[in-house]
Structure formats: structure tokens, C-alpha cells
């Protein structure tokens, strides 16, 4: 394999790693090596080259090295972190104390003014070798010390012959287009090495011995979070100094430009950022797998796990989208054979009752022919199967993600990370440092928060979230009132197109208003450890956002048209407005419109805000710099200046990224029985989302602080909760919102095939007439407008109209009472909900039981690793005993030689 050294800084040539280590430990210098981030493949080079970057550049100020702003002015000390402040800031005293304490911790500093604004000062920080070693040991950072060698089972001769034939056959086939050529990616050897907590006394064990950029930045950030900025007071941490404007920004540097004049295929990658852009963030590789190891190395495990989960979720959407599309196509191909839509389209003699009190005309049932056909596309015989499939799919997705996460956690050495290395938040540590108690695990004193203080804060926080949920419910109530009022307005509209489609127009405008309310409320929004803070914040904000996004959908699915009463005895809102009814073709059309419009609009808006906003901000910054300093001056800016002009990562880190995808997952699964195309829309969005996020992280944002995590945190529990909720909601959608159960009851109990035990095409004849009740127009309420009572349709007086319900006719013994068919349908709905839920939950439980959390090969590798580590410890102990024995023999010989 050919290795290319990128010239971050200019270290001397290294022949012996141990000699270089001793030199660095004595001089306090940390330089890159062949095992650091600078090891990149260069297909066009046949030797390892170290460029000299210490030569002066006439285009730069005197004393600045030509290192693209990645090192101090000496060209040797790597910049591990950047702090930015303004000289005009009033917090100079706090900065002086803070910087003095930084020096006391051993960090090296260098200041330099901005080329574009003399008021802006860049404080460059470098961690020498001894500081890195000390804090690596305190932070329990694990370092590789020996390559992994796994025992491979011997194959039988028959299997070997079969493998050769299969490989020969594969040679004739084209290469897998979704995989990257291994020659274009660096050899990240640490992923195949045994690791152990760093210990300076056992340094000889670590054959890598150098800290990569991500680890160095994490160590420096850890130091900055615990440095005091006021003498005699327990006020500490960089976060507080950022919040009170002592510092304007803090970030690690990118490794250089993501662009290169030379093609990567011939000249190799300039740095890992350039490589990430070419093989991940560039739109031309949208169909390729993600280089997760490289993402993890550059951005840290936390961001690496997010993209691993997003990629896994997107890949799992392929079968769901395919099945959903087939269900939709099944409805499309069977549309001409649907007896229900045929009867609706041919029912020119059936007159429906007005949908509102005033100025609403009578319409024929055949006027809703188009909507009946559209409803069949989503509400057909395959709907129940698809709902069961999606419930099983959600379980399979979560179970196989656990296996995938376990593999990543093992490869990235995160199996036991959380228990050993989760850090106490600096804010918590500063506030509760006076109260301490002994940690039962470590036996060390730690800050302690009293029970009363902890739960009083919990009550206040829960009250705030409850209040915001009430605001959301109030907004939904306002939309309901809008729908009730608008449907009457549109029914009396002068434009015939709006008047004849008043319900659809009402639903469409209400959904758009609901979307605006959702996005508006999205803008409106003290635990112990960092992960506890994230989990607490995540759960509270998810509950609010989930209710905000889905409350209106729940209303349409389960409440719209359920409690309106009947003609002549309508239930009214505030004793004034008649509640909205479902469309004559059913309520499912409203739910489909709600989900389709919200999914498309929300995903489009999110994609624009995620990429469009930073693009516009960065474009405006570049335009200002070109106008003030010219294009050539901008090209000569050091790396810290270029990164400072980029947009910072949002304050909530990956929260917004996860939240968007989790809400999409809920929208895709909770009401999927009503909208089978939801997985397809989610898939198309996510293919774009991965590259949008990649482009944003690599090109538009400052480099975020690399941080560790062993899983996706509380989001996994939320996904499990959504999976359970989806089973319940889909059962209710099929039983209550859809017409699946009424049709089934009619086919087996009341139709032409009643009592025959079969349900063919002819068994649904007469269903539409049986599902509509008769109302006498003269029985309308007196409060109804006179135009409604006894109005005419095409010159004929209307005496009777029809409405969707199962009630007795007006001339029966009990006028408008529920019929026996109503109770049969209600009993069938309840029975279906119970059977469906128990069956699906049983299948989900069985699948979760059958799929182990750890793959067998991973379990074998972990056992093998444990065995090898024990062997190495045993060999090291034998070597130590043998060494002591030999030293004792030498002493004995020397002692005997002293005698005459």
C-alpha cells in the first residue's frame, strides 16, 4: 500500500519511533507520524514525501510559516484548538485569568490578529506531549498497542473449491458500484488493533503512540472546560466564557481545504477533509456507501454513529418503500374492478345532505367519483398486510441496528466506554462542588445535588413542557374552528371549482396553516452528566415536537366526523358551529392529504434551512471579504481565518439532526396504513439528506468538537416507543378511519354472499346504498337556513337526502335510531383492534427474541480478544519474572566475585 504524507507541519524525519518518543517527551513537542491523520493514500506517488513548510511566504506577514494556518509560526507545533475574542470586549480580566491558568496546565499559546479585522484576535493552543500523556491517562483514553490476529476456521476442500468457482464467476460480473475502491481510502490500522487505557508508564506497549487530531482536540477541550476564570471563586469552563462573550468562538481546525487543483485519482487526497469531500460529501457519490471509519476519525464517534444510523435507516427504507409502492400499484391496477368506487360513480340518483347549515348546496354522490377512486389507491385489500409488514419492519430495523451498533462499538472500541469515561458537566461541577459525596463505583468524592433541588427543577421543567403542549393543543383547536367556518364559506363560494370541492379546499388550506403553525412552534422551545443532560433535554423536546407535528393528524384520523351527530340533530361547537363531517367518499382522503402535504413541505423546508441558510451566510461573508480584500488576499488567509468565517454548528449539536429523522420515522410508521407512499417519500428525502448533511459538515460548518458515544442514546428508546405506538395507531386507522371493516361485515353478513363464507367481487354489490342512511329534509333543525330546507337540485324539489351512517329511516318505529348493522360493525372494529394488536405484538416479540443482539462472529471475536489479552498478560508476567531472575543471578555472580 502506498502512503502519502500530507504536510500539516514539518517534523523531522522519523526512523525510530521510540527515539522520536523520547525526544518529544524531553522537548515537549508532539509531531505527526506515519500513524497520525496525515497518512493518506497517494496512488500517483511511489515514495513517502515530507514537504518543507518552514519557508517564508512573501504573501504572508513576516514570521508566518507557509503551513496553511495549521501550526504555530515555528512550523512545528500543531494547532489543537482556536479561541477567538475581540480586544474591545469588556471581559479582559476574566480572559487574563483564564489564559494564565491555561499556561499553568501546560498548554502552549500564540496570539495573532485577524487579517480582516484588527479587533479580532485568534488564540492558538497547542498541547505538548507531556500534557497529552497526563490527560490521556486521566481521561482513560484507550490507545492501540498490538495488531489483532484472529484464528480463521479451516475450510473443507469442497467449500474451498466452491469459493474459488464463485470468485471466478464474480470476476466476470461488474464491480459493486456502491462500494469504494479500497485504494482510495487510507489504511486506518487502529480499527484492527487491541487497545488499553493510556498509561505513560507502559508506553512501550502502544505501538501507535501518537494522538490523532480528534483526540488532541478533545483533550484540549477537556482542559478548557475545567480551567477557572476568576481567582478565589469556583467559576470555570469555556462554555461560560462563551456565553458571557469573553470569547466569541472556540473550535478545532479543519485539516485544510476540501478543494484541490489536482485530481484525487492521480495525485491523492490533500488531507482527510479533501478525501471526505471527494468520497462522501460530493453529490457525484450519492449512491456510494459512507466511509464510516474515516467520518469517525475526523468528526468523532458521536457524529460517526449518527451517520451510521442514518445510513442504516435509509438502507432499511428500501424494502419498506418497495412494498408500499406495490400496495399503491395494487390499488391502481384494481381500480377498475372496485365495486364500491363503481357504485359511487354511477350513483347519480343518490342526493347527499348538505355539509353545512347555510348556503351549502345539495350534491349527488356521483360528484365524489374522483375522490372515491383516489381513496381506493390507499384503502384497499393490501392495506392490512402493509400495516402488519411495517410493524414487523420497524422491529427488524431496530433489532438489526442493535447488531450493527454492536459491531461499530467493537470496531471503534466503545464497548465499555460509557461506564468508564462519561464526564460530569462543568456547570454541574461548578454549582454543586461545595456538596460532595463518595462515588460508590470509583470511591472518589464528586459533586452532589440534593434530592429536593433535583426534583424541584424536574417539576418546573415538566410544567414548562406541559404548558407548551397545551399551547399546541390550543393551536389545533384553532385549526378545527377554521375548518368548521371555512367549509361553509367555500361551499357558498362564487367559483364553481371551489364550491364543488369545498371540503378538499378546506383540508388543503388547513394543512398549509397547520404546517406554518408547526414550523412557528418549532422555533419556540440541570442534570449531572453530559449524557444525562442530553437525554433529559431530548425527551422533553421530542415530546413537544411530536405532539406539535402529529396532533392535527390524530384529530383527522380519529376525531374528524366521529362526533358530528346526524342531520337534524347536529352537535355544535360553542352551541353555534356545526362540526365538520368527512367527505362522502370517506375520511381517509383527508388523512392522506394531511400526511402527503406535511411530509413534502416539512422535508423541503428542513433541507432548505439545513443547507440553504449556511450557504447564504457563507456566500455573504465571502462576498464581503472579496469586496474588502480582493480574491488573492482571501486565498492567502490561514486556516483559522477561513474556519472562523464558516458557520458554527448549532448549539444543540446533533439534536436537530436526530429529531428530524425520528419525527420522520414516526410519520412513516404511525399512520402508514393510511399512506403507503410515506416510506418512499422518506427514502427519497434521506438519500438527499445524507449528502446534504455531509456537505454541510465538510464545507459549510466549522469543524465540530470530536466527541465519543457508544450508541444513539435515548433516541433508541424513543424509536422503540414509536414502534409500539405505530401498532396501536395503525390498528385504529384500519378499524376506525378506513372502510375495511364495514366492507368486510357487509360482504360476510349483509351482502349477496352472506352466509356463504366467501367474499368475491360480486359480494360487494349494494354496499354503498347499505352504508348510507336516509334523512327527510323537512326534519332539519329550524335554526338551519331556509335555503337548506326544501331547496331544489336541478329544478327538482329535494324531499330526502342521504348521509354516511347506519340509522333507521324516518318512517320507522324509532326514526334515526342505530340499526343492527351499526352494532355489528362496531363489534367487528373492536375485535379487529384486539386481534390485530395481539397478533402483531406477538410477531414483534418473536422476531426480537430470534434475532440476537450480537452477531455470532462478533461474539467469537470478542472471546478471542479476551483470550489473547490474557495470554499477553501471562507472557508479560513471565517475561518480567524471567528478567528479575536473570538480574538476581547477575547480582549473585557479582557478589561471589568479591570473595578471594
mmCIF file of N, CA and C in Angstrom, residues 576-622:
data_model
loop_
_atom_site.group_PDB
_atom_site.id
_atom_site.type_symbol
_atom_site.label_atom_id
_atom_site.label_comp_id
_atom_site.label_asym_id
_atom_site.label_seq_id
_atom_site.Cartn_x
_atom_site.Cartn_y
_atom_site.Cartn_z
ATOM 1 N N UNK A 576 -72.884 26.770 18.368
ATOM 2 C CA UNK A 576 -73.059 27.634 17.204
ATOM 3 C C UNK A 576 -72.670 26.948 15.913
ATOM 4 N N UNK A 577 -71.425 26.458 15.836
ATOM 5 C CA UNK A 577 -70.929 25.922 14.578
ATOM 6 C C UNK A 577 -71.088 24.402 14.531
ATOM 7 N N UNK A 578 -71.602 23.944 13.442
ATOM 8 C CA UNK A 578 -71.720 22.504 13.224
ATOM 9 C C UNK A 578 -70.333 21.923 12.958
ATOM 10 N N UNK A 579 -70.021 20.814 13.611
ATOM 11 C CA UNK A 579 -68.716 20.194 13.434
ATOM 12 C C UNK A 579 -68.565 19.652 12.019
ATOM 13 N N UNK A 580 -67.310 19.590 11.580
ATOM 14 C CA UNK A 580 -67.023 19.175 10.215
ATOM 15 C C UNK A 580 -67.264 17.686 10.037
ATOM 16 N N UNK A 581 -67.797 17.331 8.870
ATOM 17 C CA UNK A 581 -68.039 15.934 8.531
ATOM 18 C C UNK A 581 -66.960 15.422 7.579
ATOM 19 N N UNK A 582 -66.906 14.098 7.445
ATOM 20 C CA UNK A 582 -65.989 13.502 6.478
ATOM 21 C C UNK A 582 -66.536 13.685 5.067
ATOM 22 N N UNK A 583 -65.656 13.518 4.118
ATOM 23 C CA UNK A 583 -66.052 13.568 2.719
ATOM 24 C C UNK A 583 -66.982 12.386 2.422
ATOM 25 N N UNK A 584 -67.911 12.523 1.486
ATOM 26 C CA UNK A 584 -68.794 11.397 1.155
ATOM 27 C C UNK A 584 -68.054 10.115 0.791
ATOM 28 N N UNK A 585 -66.827 10.227 0.281
ATOM 29 C CA UNK A 585 -66.050 9.032 -0.058
ATOM 30 C C UNK A 585 -65.279 8.482 1.130
ATOM 31 N N UNK A 586 -65.357 9.138 2.291
ATOM 32 C CA UNK A 586 -64.678 8.645 3.478
ATOM 33 C C UNK A 586 -63.706 9.658 4.051
ATOM 34 N N UNK A 587 -63.218 9.358 5.283
ATOM 35 C CA UNK A 587 -62.305 10.272 5.977
ATOM 36 C C UNK A 587 -60.849 10.060 5.593
ATOM 37 N N UNK A 588 -60.569 8.949 4.900
ATOM 38 C CA UNK A 588 -59.178 8.619 4.634
ATOM 39 C C UNK A 588 -58.526 9.606 3.669
ATOM 40 N N UNK A 589 -59.321 10.207 2.787
ATOM 41 C CA UNK A 589 -58.763 11.151 1.830
ATOM 42 C C UNK A 589 -58.187 12.366 2.544
ATOM 43 N N UNK A 590 -58.843 12.796 3.633
ATOM 44 C CA UNK A 590 -58.317 13.922 4.408
ATOM 45 C C UNK A 590 -57.006 13.561 5.083
ATOM 46 N N UNK A 591 -56.920 12.338 5.612
ATOM 47 C CA UNK A 591 -55.689 11.903 6.279
ATOM 48 C C UNK A 591 -54.550 11.772 5.280
ATOM 49 N N UNK A 592 -54.837 11.278 4.086
ATOM 50 C CA UNK A 592 -53.805 11.170 3.051
ATOM 51 C C UNK A 592 -53.267 12.550 2.667
ATOM 52 N N UNK A 593 -54.172 13.503 2.488
ATOM 53 C CA UNK A 593 -53.740 14.853 2.138
ATOM 54 C C UNK A 593 -52.897 15.458 3.251
ATOM 55 N N UNK A 594 -53.313 15.254 4.496
ATOM 56 C CA UNK A 594 -52.568 15.788 5.636
ATOM 57 C C UNK A 594 -51.146 15.249 5.649
ATOM 58 N N UNK A 595 -50.996 13.940 5.505
ATOM 59 C CA UNK A 595 -49.676 13.323 5.588
ATOM 60 C C UNK A 595 -48.814 13.686 4.383
ATOM 61 N N UNK A 596 -49.407 13.641 3.184
ATOM 62 C CA UNK A 596 -48.628 13.942 1.991
ATOM 63 C C UNK A 596 -48.102 15.366 1.973
ATOM 64 N N UNK A 597 -48.982 16.333 2.271
ATOM 65 C CA UNK A 597 -48.569 17.742 2.226
ATOM 66 C C UNK A 597 -47.562 18.047 3.324
ATOM 67 N N UNK A 598 -47.815 17.558 4.547
ATOM 68 C CA UNK A 598 -46.897 17.836 5.658
ATOM 69 C C UNK A 598 -45.528 17.228 5.391
ATOM 70 N N UNK A 599 -45.486 15.964 4.908
ATOM 71 C CA UNK A 599 -44.200 15.320 4.664
ATOM 72 C C UNK A 599 -43.402 16.067 3.600
ATOM 73 N N UNK A 600 -44.055 16.417 2.505
ATOM 74 C CA UNK A 600 -43.335 17.092 1.409
ATOM 75 C C UNK A 600 -42.882 18.486 1.837
ATOM 76 N N UNK A 601 -43.796 19.265 2.421
ATOM 77 C CA UNK A 601 -43.449 20.633 2.803
ATOM 78 C C UNK A 601 -42.395 20.655 3.902
ATOM 79 N N UNK A 602 -42.561 19.812 4.908
ATOM 80 C CA UNK A 602 -41.633 19.841 6.042
ATOM 81 C C UNK A 602 -40.238 19.388 5.630
ATOM 82 N N UNK A 603 -40.150 18.326 4.836
ATOM 83 C CA UNK A 603 -38.840 17.852 4.414
ATOM 84 C C UNK A 603 -38.167 18.849 3.476
ATOM 85 N N UNK A 604 -38.941 19.490 2.613
ATOM 86 C CA UNK A 604 -38.364 20.509 1.735
ATOM 87 C C UNK A 604 -37.863 21.698 2.534
ATOM 88 N N UNK A 605 -38.665 22.127 3.499
ATOM 89 C CA UNK A 605 -38.271 23.268 4.326
ATOM 90 C C UNK A 605 -37.037 22.945 5.157
ATOM 91 N N UNK A 606 -36.998 21.751 5.750
ATOM 92 C CA UNK A 606 -35.846 21.371 6.569
ATOM 93 C C UNK A 606 -34.570 21.314 5.734
ATOM 94 N N UNK A 607 -34.668 20.750 4.538
ATOM 95 C CA UNK A 607 -33.483 20.673 3.684
ATOM 96 C C UNK A 607 -32.992 22.057 3.288
ATOM 97 N N UNK A 608 -33.928 22.957 3.022
ATOM 98 C CA UNK A 608 -33.523 24.316 2.673
ATOM 99 C C UNK A 608 -32.852 25.006 3.858
ATOM 100 N N UNK A 609 -33.440 24.877 5.043
ATOM 101 C CA UNK A 609 -32.880 25.552 6.207
ATOM 102 C C UNK A 609 -31.540 24.949 6.619
ATOM 103 N N UNK A 610 -31.384 23.638 6.449
ATOM 104 C CA UNK A 610 -30.138 22.990 6.848
ATOM 105 C C UNK A 610 -28.968 23.396 5.967
ATOM 106 N N UNK A 611 -29.210 23.481 4.670
ATOM 107 C CA UNK A 611 -28.119 23.794 3.760
ATOM 108 C C UNK A 611 -28.211 25.203 3.203
ATOM 109 N N UNK A 612 -29.429 25.654 2.898
ATOM 110 C CA UNK A 612 -29.585 26.967 2.282
ATOM 111 C C UNK A 612 -29.139 28.100 3.176
ATOM 112 N N UNK A 613 -29.497 28.026 4.462
ATOM 113 C CA UNK A 613 -29.131 29.114 5.368
ATOM 114 C C UNK A 613 -27.621 29.258 5.531
ATOM 115 N N UNK A 614 -26.875 28.178 5.859
ATOM 116 C CA UNK A 614 -25.409 28.366 5.935
ATOM 117 C C UNK A 614 -24.771 28.719 4.600
ATOM 118 N N UNK A 615 -25.320 28.229 3.492
ATOM 119 C CA UNK A 615 -24.780 28.596 2.190
ATOM 120 C C UNK A 615 -24.916 30.095 1.933
ATOM 121 N N UNK A 616 -26.083 30.632 2.254
ATOM 122 C CA UNK A 616 -26.305 32.074 2.057
ATOM 123 C C UNK A 616 -25.401 32.882 2.982
ATOM 124 N N UNK A 617 -25.284 32.452 4.248
ATOM 125 C CA UNK A 617 -24.434 33.168 5.199
ATOM 126 C C UNK A 617 -22.978 33.156 4.750
ATOM 127 N N UNK A 618 -22.480 31.988 4.342
ATOM 128 C CA UNK A 618 -21.080 31.892 3.904
ATOM 129 C C UNK A 618 -20.853 32.656 2.598
ATOM 130 N N UNK A 619 -21.847 32.616 1.694
ATOM 131 C CA UNK A 619 -21.712 33.384 0.455
ATOM 132 C C UNK A 619 -21.625 34.877 0.750
ATOM 133 N N UNK A 620 -22.423 35.343 1.671
ATOM 134 C CA UNK A 620 -22.390 36.760 2.010
ATOM 135 C C UNK A 620 -21.053 37.143 2.636
ATOM 136 N N UNK A 621 -20.498 36.256 3.481
ATOM 137 C CA UNK A 621 -19.196 36.514 4.096
ATOM 138 C C UNK A 621 -18.104 36.565 3.039
ATOM 139 N N UNK A 622 -18.120 35.603 2.117
ATOM 140 C CA UNK A 622 -17.112 35.592 1.048
ATOM 141 C C UNK A 622 -17.226 36.833 0.172
#
